[in-house]
Coordinates of C-alpha atoms in Angstrom, one line a residue:
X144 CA 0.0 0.0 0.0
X145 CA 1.5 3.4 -0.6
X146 CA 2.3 5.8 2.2
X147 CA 1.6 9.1 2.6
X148 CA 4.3 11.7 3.3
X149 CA 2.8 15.7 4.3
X150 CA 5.2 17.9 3.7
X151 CA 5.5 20.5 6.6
X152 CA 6.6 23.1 4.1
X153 CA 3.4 24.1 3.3
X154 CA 1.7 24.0 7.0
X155 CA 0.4 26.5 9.2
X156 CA 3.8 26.9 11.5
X157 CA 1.8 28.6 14.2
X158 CA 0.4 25.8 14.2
X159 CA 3.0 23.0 13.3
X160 CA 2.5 20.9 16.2
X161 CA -1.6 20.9 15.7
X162 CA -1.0 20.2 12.0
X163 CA 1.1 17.6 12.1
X164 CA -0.8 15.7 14.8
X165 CA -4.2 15.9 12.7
X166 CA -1.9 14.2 9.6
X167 CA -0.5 11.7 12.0
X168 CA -4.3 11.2 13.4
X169 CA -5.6 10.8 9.7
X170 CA -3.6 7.9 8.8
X171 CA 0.4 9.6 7.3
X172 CA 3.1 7.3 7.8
X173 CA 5.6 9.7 6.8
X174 CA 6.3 13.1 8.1
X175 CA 8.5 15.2 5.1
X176 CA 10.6 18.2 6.4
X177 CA 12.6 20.0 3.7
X178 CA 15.3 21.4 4.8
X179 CA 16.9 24.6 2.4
X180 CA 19.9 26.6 2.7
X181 CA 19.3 29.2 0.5
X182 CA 22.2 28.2 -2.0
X183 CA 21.6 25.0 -3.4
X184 CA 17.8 26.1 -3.7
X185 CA 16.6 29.4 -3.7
X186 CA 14.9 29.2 -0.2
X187 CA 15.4 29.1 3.3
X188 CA 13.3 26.8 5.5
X189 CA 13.9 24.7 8.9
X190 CA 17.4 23.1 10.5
X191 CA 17.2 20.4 13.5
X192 CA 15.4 22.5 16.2
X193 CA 12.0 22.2 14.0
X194 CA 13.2 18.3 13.5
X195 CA 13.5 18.1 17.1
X196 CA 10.0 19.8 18.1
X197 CA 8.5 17.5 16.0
X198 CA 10.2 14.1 17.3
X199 CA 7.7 13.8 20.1
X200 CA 4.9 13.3 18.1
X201 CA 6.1 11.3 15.4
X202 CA 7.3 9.2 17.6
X203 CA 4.6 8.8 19.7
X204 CA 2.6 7.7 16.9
X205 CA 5.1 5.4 15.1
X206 CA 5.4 7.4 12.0
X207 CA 8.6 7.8 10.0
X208 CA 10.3 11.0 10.3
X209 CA 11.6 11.9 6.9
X210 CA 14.2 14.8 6.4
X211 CA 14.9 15.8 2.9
X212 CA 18.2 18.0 2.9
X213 CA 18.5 20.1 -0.2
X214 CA 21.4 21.7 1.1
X215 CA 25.2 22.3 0.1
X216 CA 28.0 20.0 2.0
X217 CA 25.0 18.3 4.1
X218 CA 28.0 15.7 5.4
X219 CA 28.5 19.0 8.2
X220 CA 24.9 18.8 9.7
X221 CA 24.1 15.1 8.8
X222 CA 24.5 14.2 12.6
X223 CA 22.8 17.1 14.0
X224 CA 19.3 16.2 12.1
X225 CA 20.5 12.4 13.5
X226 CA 20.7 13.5 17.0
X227 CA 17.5 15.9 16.9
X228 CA 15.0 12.7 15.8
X229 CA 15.4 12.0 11.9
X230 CA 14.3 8.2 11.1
X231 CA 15.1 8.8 7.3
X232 CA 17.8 11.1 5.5
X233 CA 18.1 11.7 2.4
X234 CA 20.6 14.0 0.3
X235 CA 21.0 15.3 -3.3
X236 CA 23.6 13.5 -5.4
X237 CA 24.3 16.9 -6.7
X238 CA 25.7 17.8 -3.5
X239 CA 27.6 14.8 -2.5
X240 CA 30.6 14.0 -4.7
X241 CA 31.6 10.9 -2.4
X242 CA 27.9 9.7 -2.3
X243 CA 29.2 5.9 -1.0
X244 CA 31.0 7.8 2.1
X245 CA 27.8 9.7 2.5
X246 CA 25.8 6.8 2.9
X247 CA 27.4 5.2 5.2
X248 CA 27.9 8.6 7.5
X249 CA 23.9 8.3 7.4
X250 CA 23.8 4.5 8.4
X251 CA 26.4 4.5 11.0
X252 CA 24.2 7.5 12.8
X253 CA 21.7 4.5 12.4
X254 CA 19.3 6.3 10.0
X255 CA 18.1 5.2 7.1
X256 CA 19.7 6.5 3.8
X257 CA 17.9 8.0 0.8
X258 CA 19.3 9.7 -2.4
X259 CA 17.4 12.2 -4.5
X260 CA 18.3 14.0 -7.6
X261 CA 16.5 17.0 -9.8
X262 CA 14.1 16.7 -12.7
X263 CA 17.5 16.7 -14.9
X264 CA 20.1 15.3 -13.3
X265 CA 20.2 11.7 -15.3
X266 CA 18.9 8.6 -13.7
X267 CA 22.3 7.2 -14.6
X268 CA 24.2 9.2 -11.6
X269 CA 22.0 6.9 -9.2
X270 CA 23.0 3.6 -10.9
X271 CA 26.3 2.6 -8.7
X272 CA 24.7 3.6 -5.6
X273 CA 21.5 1.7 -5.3
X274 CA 22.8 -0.8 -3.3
X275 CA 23.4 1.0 -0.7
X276 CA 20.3 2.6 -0.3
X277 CA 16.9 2.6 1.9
X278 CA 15.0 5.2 -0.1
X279 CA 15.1 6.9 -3.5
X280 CA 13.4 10.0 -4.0
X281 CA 12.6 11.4 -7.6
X282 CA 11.6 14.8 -7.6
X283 CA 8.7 16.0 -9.8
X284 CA 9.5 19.6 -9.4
X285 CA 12.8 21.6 -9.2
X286 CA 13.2 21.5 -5.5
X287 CA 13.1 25.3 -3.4
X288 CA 9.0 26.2 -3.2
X289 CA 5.8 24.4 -2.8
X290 CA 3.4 24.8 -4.9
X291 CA 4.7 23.6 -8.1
X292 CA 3.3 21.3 -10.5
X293 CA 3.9 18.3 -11.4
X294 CA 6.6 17.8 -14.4
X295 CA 5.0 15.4 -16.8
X296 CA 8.5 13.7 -17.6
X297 CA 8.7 12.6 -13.8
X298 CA 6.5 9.2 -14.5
X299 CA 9.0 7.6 -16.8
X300 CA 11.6 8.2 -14.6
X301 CA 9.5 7.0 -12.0
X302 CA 9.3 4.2 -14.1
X303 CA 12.7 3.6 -15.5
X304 CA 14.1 4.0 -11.9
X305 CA 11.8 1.0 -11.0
X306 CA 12.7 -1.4 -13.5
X307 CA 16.5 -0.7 -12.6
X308 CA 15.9 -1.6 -9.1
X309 CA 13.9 -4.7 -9.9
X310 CA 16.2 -5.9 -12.5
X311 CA 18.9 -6.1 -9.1
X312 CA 16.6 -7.5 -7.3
X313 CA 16.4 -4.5 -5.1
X314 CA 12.8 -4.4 -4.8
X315 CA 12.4 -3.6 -1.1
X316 CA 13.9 0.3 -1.7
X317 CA 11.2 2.5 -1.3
X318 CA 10.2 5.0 -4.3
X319 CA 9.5 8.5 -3.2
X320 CA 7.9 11.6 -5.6
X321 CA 7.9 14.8 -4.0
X322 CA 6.4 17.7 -6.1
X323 CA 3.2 18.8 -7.5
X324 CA 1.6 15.4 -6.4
X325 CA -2.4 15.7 -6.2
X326 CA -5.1 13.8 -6.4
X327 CA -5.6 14.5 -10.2
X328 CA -2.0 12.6 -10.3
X329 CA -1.4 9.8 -7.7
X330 CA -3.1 7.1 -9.4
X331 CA -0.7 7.6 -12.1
X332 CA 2.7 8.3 -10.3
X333 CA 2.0 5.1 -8.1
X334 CA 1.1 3.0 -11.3
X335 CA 5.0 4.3 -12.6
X336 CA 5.9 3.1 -9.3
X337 CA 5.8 5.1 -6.4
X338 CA 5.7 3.6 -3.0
X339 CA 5.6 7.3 -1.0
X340 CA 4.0 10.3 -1.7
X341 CA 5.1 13.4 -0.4
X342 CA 2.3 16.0 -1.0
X343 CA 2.4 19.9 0.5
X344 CA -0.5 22.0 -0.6
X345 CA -2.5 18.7 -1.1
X346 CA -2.4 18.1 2.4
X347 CA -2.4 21.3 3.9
X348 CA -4.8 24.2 2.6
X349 CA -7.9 26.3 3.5
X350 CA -9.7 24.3 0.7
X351 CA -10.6 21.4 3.1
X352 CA -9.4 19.7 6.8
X353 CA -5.9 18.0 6.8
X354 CA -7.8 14.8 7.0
X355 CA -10.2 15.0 4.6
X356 CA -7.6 15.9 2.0
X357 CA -5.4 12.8 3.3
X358 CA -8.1 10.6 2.4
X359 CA -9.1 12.0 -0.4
X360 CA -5.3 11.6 -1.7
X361 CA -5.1 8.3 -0.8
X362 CA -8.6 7.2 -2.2
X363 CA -7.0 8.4 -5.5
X364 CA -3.8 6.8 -5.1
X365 CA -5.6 3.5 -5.0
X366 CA -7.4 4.1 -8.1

């Protein structure tokens, strides 16, 4: 079954805490927090503090902690988002030009590893790394603002990326899609492949609660 992932980037932050309980009460296995630095991406979001404030209730509840680091050098402040409560890391191969040491720096903190790349970095740059991977996170957007939508092109990677990882039999490593994911699109970025969704605005908006919009996205993930 495919998990759900809100994205705290596009909560309420007066209310983070409130928010991200009603997501954990309406069924999200994940909780996303995308962390920018202002240079790799033109933004500037949260560090380990806001990882850290949220801990309590993610762990609480069982749900996976999932920090997304689209920073520069994240190596230097790998262990701090350890140490403040992440459960999954996961870092741009843009950013990491000794990916294998990277890895294991995640691991040995006891975290599980991930590896993203952007809408056109080629799939190829992922290809001797998979092995030692928990996660792998295509994004469907270029990463610094929510919001976006969706880039058409992002299901046959989706794809592609899917066939490579069952052709070495590495099946059990999860497939994440972060941007512009709806439900007008989850039915068809699951069918490509996708075993999390990370969804932002879809989640959190003045359109309708946290949970109704939780359930809606995952009715349409199923089809």
């Amino acid at each position: 079954m495919v998990k759900i992932a809100p994205s705290i980037l596009s909560a309420d932050f007066s209310r983070l805490g409130d928010q991200v309980s009603q997501a954990i009460a309406a069924g999200a296995e994940y909780i996303h927090v995308d962390v920018m630095d202002g240079h790799f991406v033109p933004n500037l979001t949260v560090g380990p503090l806001v990882v850290e404030a949220v801990k309590p209730l993610t762990a609480a509840a069982g749900v996976t902690l999932d920090v997304h680091l689209m920073i520069e050098k994240p190596e230097r402040l790998i262990p701090d988002f350890a140490r403040a409560g992440a459960d999954s890391i996961t870092v741009h191969v843009e950013t990491c030009p000794h990916l294998n040491r990277t890895m294991q720096q995640i691991k040995a903190l006891g975290v599980q590893a991930g590896v993203t790349l952007n809408p056109a970095t080629p799939l190829v740059t992922l290809e001797e790394i998979l092995d030692e991977v928990d996660l792998v996170l295509i994004m469907s957007v270029n990463p610094g603002f929510g919001g976006q939508e969706y880039i058409p092109a992002s299901s046959r990677r989706i794809a592609r990326l899917r066939e490579l990882l069952a052709e070495r039999s590495l099946q059990h490593v999860e497939v994440e899609v972060d941007g512009g994911v709806g439900v007008h699109n989850a039915a068809q970025i699951v069918a490509a492949g996708a075993t999390i969704l990370v969804a932002g605005t879809a989640i959190f908006n003045s359109q309708a609660s946290i949970a109704a919009n939780l359930t809606a996205l995952r009715a349409a993930a199923a089809g």
